[in-house]
Short mmCIF file of C-alpha atoms in Angstrom, two decimals:
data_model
loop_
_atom_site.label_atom_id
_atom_site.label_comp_id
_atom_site.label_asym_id
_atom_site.label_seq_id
_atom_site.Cartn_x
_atom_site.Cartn_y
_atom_site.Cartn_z
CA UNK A 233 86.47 103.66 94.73
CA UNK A 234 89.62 102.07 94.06
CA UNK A 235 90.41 98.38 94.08
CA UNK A 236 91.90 96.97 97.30
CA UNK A 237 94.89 96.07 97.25
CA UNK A 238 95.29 92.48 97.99
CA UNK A 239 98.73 91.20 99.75
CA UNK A 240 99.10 87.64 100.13
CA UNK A 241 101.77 86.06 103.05
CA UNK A 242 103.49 82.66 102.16
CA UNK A 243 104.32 80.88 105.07
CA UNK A 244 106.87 78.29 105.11
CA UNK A 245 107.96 75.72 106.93
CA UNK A 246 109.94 76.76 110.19
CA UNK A 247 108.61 80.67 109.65
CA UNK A 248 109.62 82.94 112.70
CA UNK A 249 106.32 84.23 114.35
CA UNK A 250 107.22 87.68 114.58
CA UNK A 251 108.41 88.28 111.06
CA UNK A 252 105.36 86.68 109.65
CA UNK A 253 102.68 89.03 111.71
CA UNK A 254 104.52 92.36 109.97
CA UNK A 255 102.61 92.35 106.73
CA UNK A 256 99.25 92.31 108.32
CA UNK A 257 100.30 94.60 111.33
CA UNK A 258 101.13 97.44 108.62
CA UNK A 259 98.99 96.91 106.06
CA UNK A 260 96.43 96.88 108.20
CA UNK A 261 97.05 100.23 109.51
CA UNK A 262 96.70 101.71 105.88
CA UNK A 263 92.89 102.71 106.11
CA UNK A 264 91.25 99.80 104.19
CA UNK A 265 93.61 99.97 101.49
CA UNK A 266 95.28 96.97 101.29
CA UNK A 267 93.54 93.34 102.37
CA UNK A 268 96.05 91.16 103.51
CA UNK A 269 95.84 87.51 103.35
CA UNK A 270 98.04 84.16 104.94
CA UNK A 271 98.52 81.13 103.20
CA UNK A 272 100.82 77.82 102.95
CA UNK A 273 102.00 76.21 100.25
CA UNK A 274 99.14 72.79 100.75
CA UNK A 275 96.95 75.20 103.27
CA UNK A 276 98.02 72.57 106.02
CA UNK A 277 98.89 73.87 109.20
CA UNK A 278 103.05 75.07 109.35
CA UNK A 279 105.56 74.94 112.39
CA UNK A 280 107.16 78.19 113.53
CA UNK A 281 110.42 78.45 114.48
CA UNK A 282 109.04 78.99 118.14
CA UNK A 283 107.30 75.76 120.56
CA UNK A 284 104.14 76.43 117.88
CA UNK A 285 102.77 75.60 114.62
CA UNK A 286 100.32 78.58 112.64
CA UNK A 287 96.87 77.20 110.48
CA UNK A 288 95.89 79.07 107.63
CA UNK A 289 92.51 79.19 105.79
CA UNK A 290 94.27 79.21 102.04
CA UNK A 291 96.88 77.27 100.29
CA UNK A 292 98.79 78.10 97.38
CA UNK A 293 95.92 79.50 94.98
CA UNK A 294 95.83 82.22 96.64
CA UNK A 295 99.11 83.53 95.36
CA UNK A 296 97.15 83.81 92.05
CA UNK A 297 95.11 86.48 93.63
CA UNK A 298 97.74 89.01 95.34
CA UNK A 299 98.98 92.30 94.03
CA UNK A 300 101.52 91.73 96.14
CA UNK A 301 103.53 88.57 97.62
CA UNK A 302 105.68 88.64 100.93
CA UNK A 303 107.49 85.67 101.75
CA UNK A 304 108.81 85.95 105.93
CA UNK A 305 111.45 84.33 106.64
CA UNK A 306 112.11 81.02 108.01
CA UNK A 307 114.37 78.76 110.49
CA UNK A 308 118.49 79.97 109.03
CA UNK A 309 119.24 76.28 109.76
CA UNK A 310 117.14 75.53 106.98
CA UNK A 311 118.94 78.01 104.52
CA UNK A 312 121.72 75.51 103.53
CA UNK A 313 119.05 72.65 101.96
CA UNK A 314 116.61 72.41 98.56
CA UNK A 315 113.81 74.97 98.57
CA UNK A 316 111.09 72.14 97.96
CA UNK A 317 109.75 72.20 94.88
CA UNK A 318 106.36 72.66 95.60
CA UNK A 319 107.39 75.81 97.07
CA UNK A 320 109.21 77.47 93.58
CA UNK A 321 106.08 75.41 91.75
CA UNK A 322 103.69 77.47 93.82
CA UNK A 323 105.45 81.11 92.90
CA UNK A 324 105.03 80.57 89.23
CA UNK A 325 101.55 81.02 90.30
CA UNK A 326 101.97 84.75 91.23
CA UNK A 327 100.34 87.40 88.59
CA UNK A 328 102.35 88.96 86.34
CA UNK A 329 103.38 92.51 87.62
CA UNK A 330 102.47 91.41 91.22
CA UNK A 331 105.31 92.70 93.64
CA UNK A 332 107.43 90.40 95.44
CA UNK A 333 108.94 90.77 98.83
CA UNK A 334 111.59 88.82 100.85
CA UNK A 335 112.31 88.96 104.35
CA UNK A 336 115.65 88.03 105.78
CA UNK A 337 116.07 84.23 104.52
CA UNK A 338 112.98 84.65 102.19
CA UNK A 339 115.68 85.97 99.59
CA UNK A 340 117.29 82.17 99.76
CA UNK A 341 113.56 81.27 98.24
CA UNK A 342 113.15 83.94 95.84
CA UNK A 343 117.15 82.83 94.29
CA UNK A 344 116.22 79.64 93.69
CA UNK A 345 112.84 80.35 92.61
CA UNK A 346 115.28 82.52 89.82
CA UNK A 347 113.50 85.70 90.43
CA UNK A 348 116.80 87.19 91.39
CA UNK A 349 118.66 86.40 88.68
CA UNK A 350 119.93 89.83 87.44
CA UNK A 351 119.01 91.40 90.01
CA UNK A 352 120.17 93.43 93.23
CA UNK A 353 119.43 92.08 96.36
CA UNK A 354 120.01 91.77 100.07
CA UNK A 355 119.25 89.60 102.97
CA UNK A 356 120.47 89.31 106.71
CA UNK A 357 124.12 90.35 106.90
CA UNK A 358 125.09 87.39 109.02
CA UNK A 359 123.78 85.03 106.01
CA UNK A 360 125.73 86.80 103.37
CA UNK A 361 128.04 83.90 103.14
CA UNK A 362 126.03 81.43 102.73
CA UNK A 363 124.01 83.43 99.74
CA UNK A 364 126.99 84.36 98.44
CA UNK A 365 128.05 80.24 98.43
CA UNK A 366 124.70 78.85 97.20
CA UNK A 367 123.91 82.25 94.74
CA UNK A 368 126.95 83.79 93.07
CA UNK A 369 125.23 85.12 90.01
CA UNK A 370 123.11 87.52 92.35
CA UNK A 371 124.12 90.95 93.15
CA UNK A 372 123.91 90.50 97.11
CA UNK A 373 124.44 93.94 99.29
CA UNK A 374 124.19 92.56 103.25
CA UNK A 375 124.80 96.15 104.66
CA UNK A 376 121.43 97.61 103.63
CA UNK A 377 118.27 97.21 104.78
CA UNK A 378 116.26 96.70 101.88
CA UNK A 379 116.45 96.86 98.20
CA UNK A 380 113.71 97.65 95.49
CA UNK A 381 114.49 96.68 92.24
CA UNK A 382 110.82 97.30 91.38
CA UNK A 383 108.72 94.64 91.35
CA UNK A 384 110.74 92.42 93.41
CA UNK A 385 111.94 93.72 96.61
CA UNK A 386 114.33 92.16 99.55
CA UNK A 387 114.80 92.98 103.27
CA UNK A 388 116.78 92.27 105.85
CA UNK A 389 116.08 90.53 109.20
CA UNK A 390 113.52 91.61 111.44
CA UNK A 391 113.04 95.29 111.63
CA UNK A 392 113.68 95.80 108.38
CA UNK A 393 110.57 93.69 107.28
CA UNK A 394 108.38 96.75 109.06
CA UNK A 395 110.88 99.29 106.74
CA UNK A 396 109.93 97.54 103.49
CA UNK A 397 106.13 97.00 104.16
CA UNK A 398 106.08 100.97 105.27
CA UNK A 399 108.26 102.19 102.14
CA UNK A 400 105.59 100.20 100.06
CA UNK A 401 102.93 101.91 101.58
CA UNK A 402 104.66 105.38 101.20
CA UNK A 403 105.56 104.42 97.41
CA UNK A 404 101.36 103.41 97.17
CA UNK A 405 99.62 106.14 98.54
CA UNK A 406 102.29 108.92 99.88
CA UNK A 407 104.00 109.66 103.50
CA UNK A 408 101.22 110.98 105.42
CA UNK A 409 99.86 107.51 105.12
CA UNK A 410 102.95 105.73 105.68
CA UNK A 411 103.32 108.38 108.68
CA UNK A 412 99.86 107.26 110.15
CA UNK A 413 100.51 103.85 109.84
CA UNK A 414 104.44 103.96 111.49
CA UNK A 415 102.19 106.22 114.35
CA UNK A 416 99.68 103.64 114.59
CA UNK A 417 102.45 101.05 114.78
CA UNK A 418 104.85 102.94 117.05
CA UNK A 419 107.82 102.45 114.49
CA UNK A 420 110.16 104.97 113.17
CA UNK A 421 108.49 106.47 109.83
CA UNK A 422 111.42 106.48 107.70
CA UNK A 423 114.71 104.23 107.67
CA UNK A 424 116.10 104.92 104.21
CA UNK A 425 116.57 101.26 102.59
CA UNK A 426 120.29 101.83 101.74
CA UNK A 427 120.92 102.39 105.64
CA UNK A 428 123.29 100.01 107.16
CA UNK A 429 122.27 96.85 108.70
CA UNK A 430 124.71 96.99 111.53
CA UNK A 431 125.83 99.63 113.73
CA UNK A 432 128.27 98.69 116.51
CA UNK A 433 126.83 101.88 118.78
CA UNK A 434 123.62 102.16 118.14
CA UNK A 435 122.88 104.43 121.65
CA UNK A 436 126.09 106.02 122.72
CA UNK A 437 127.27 105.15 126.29
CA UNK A 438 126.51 108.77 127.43
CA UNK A 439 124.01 110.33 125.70
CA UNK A 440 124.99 113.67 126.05
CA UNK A 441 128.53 113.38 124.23
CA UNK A 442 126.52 111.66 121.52
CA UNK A 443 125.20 113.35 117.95
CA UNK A 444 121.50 112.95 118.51
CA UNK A 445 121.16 116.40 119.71
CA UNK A 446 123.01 117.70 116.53
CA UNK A 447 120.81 115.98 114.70
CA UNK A 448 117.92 117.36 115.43
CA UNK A 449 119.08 120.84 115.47
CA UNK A 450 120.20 119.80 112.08
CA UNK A 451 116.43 118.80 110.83
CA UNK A 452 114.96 122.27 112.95
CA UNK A 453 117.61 124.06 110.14
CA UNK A 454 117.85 122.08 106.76
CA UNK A 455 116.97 125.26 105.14
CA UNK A 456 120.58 126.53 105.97
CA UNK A 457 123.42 124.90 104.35
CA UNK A 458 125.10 123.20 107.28
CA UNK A 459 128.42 122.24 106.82
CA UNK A 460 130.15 119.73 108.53
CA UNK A 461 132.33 122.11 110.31
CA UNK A 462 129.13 123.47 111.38
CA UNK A 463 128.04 120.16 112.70
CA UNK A 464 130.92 119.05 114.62
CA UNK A 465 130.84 122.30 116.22
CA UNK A 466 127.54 122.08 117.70
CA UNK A 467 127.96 119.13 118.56
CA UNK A 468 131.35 120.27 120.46
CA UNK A 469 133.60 117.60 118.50
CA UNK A 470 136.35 117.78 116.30
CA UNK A 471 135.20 116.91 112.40
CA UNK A 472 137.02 113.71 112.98
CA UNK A 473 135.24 112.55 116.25
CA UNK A 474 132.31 113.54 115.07
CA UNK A 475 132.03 111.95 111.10
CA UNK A 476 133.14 108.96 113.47
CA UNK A 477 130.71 109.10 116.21
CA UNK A 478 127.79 109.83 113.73
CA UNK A 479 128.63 106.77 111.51
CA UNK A 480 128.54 104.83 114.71
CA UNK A 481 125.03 105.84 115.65
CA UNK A 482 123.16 106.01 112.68
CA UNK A 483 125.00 103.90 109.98
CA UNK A 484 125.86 106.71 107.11
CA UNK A 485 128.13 109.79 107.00
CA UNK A 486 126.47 113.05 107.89
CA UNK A 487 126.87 114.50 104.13
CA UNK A 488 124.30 111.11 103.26
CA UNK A 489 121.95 111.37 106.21
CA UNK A 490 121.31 115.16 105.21
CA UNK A 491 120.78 114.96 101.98
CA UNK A 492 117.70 111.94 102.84
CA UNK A 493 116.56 114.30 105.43
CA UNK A 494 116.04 116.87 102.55
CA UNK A 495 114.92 114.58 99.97
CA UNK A 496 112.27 113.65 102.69
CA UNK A 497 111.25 116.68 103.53
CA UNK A 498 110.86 117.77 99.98
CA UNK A 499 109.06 114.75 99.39
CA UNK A 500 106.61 115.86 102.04
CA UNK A 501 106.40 118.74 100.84
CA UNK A 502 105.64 117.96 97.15
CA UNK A 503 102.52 116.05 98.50
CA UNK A 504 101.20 118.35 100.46
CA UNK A 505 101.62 121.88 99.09
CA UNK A 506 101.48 123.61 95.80
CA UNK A 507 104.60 125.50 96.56
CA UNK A 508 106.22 125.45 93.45
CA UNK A 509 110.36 123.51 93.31
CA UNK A 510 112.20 126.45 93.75
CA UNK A 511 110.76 127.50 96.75
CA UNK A 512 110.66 123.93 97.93
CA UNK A 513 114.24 123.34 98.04
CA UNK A 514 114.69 126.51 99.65
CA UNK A 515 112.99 124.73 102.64
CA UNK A 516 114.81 122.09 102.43
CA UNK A 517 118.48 123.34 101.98
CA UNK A 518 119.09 122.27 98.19
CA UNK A 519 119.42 126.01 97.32
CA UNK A 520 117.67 125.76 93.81
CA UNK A 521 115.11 123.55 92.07
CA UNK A 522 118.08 122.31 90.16
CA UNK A 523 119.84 120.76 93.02
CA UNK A 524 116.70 119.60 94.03
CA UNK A 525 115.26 117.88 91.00
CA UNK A 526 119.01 115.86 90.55
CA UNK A 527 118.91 114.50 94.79
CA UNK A 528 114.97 113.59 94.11
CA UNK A 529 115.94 111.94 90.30
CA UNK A 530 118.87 110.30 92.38
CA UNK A 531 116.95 108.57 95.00
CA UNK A 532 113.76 107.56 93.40
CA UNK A 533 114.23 108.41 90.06
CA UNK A 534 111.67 110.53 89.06
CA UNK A 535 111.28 114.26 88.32
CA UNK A 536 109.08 116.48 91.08
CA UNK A 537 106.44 116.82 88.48
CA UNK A 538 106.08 113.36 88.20
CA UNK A 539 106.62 112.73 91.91
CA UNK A 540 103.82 115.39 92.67
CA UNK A 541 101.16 113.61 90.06
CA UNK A 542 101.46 110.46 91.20
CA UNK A 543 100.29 111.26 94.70
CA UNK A 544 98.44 114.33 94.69
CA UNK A 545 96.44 113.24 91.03
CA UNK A 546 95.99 116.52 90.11
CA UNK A 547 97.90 119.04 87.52
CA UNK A 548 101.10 120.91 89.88
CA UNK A 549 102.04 124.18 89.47
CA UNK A 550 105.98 123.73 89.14
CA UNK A 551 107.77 126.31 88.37
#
């Protein structure tokens, strides 16, 4: 049986409540695979950013022990002072190899900590300035929701803390356990990490002149090529009105959301059947394994071969 995976939550001083419950809340969910543990940087007791303060068991040794590291965020009035030095100390502690993971103003840590340095990263859109002021060596994107640069990995605010945890489960152990966990959760299985942060209309004022229904027409026929012609006209807009109105609700042109919804679905695919590439992006609306194997090496950067052994563990036939 294979080693749990340990995860181990820093919490600092003025952490928001909410943020800091998201590790354990999906984690959890995985089946017994991952163990997740809370700890402070002296194992004292911490304040929240709420009327409340949160006691841990552990202190900073157990940083030693995690596979991987999450640091929630804490109070943005902090943001603009010293991260103490007890608290950079205390990550020099963490394994090599471990994973790292920032959400919203845990990114300010991780900068000064210099574990971004040459690196891309993000962190909540309304703090961009501030990074920007404080970090100007670091490659800061504020209209994504999360960025993995491998073994360090950054989030935005909130929400996007339950996107990172679930894409780590999905890179761990596949998407049908990342699906079971978003079920068990009630969250949305998949928000691509490059989708944008804000969207001024999130839920269109009526519904009905809005592109959700497109959209899922759209995922009932990925096998066809669907233009955008195509789109807009089911959808009973002009191209213009429609590009517009679908950047508005879901934060990416309609060219972009496709081709995810076909790298998903492929992805899916790959893990769960022995259907061999060709056929594969046939389902999906690539046309050939060529197209394919270039949208798959784009987003995660490996081949489907390689894709297909690491989560199935057995030999693929790939034609």
């Amino acid at each position: 049986m294979a080693r749990v995976h340990r995860v181990v939550v820093l919490a600092l001083d003025g952490v928001y409540p909410f943020e800091l419950g998201i590790p354990s809340r999906v984690f959890d969910a995985a089946e017994g695979r991952y163990e997740v543990v809370t700890c402070t940087v002296d194992g004292a007791p911490v304040r929240t950013n709420s009327d409340f303060s949160v006691t841990v068991e552990r202190g900073a040794e157990a940083l030693a022990t995690a596979d991987t590291v999450v640091i929630p965020p804490f109070d943005t009035s902090l943001v603009t002072q010293e991260v103490p030095a007890s608290v950079t100390a205390a990550l020099k502690s963490v394994p090599t190899g471990a994973r790292i993971v920032s959400i919203c103003t845990g990114a300010f840590v991780l900068a000064a900590a210099g574990l971004l340095d040459g690196r891309p990263a993000t962190t909540h859109w309304a703090l961009a300035r501030a990074f920007r002021e404080r970090f100007p060596h670091i490659a800061l994107d504020p209209d994504v929701l999360f960025v993995d640069d491998g073994d360090v990995l950054t989030s935005a605010g909130a929400a996007s803390g339950v996107d990172v945890c679930l894409h780590l489960v999905r890179k761990d152990h596949g998407s049908d356990v990342a699906n079971r966990v978003a079920r068990a959760c009630v969250v949305p299985p998949w928000r691509d990490g490059g989708q944008a942060q804000y969207i001024d209309h999130p839920v269109p004022e009526n519904a009905s002149n809005g592109t959700a229904g497109t959209r899922q027409w759209a995922l009932e026929h990925l096998h066809e090529p669907l233009s955008l012609t195509e789109l807009a006209d089911h959808a009973r807009m002009s191209l213009r009105t429609f590009a517009r109105r679908f950047g508005e609700e879901v934060g990416m042109s309609p060219g972009r959301w496709l081709i995810h919804q076909r790298v998903t679905r492929a992805r899916q695919l790959l893990e769960s059947t022995d259907l061999p590439v060709d056929d594969i992006a046939a389902r999906v609306g690539f046309g050939t394994g060529t197209s394919l194997r270039q949208h798959l090496h784009a987003v995660i950067g490996v081949s489907p071969l390689a894709y297909r052994r690491t989560f199935r563990g057995v030999p693929a036939q790939i034609h």
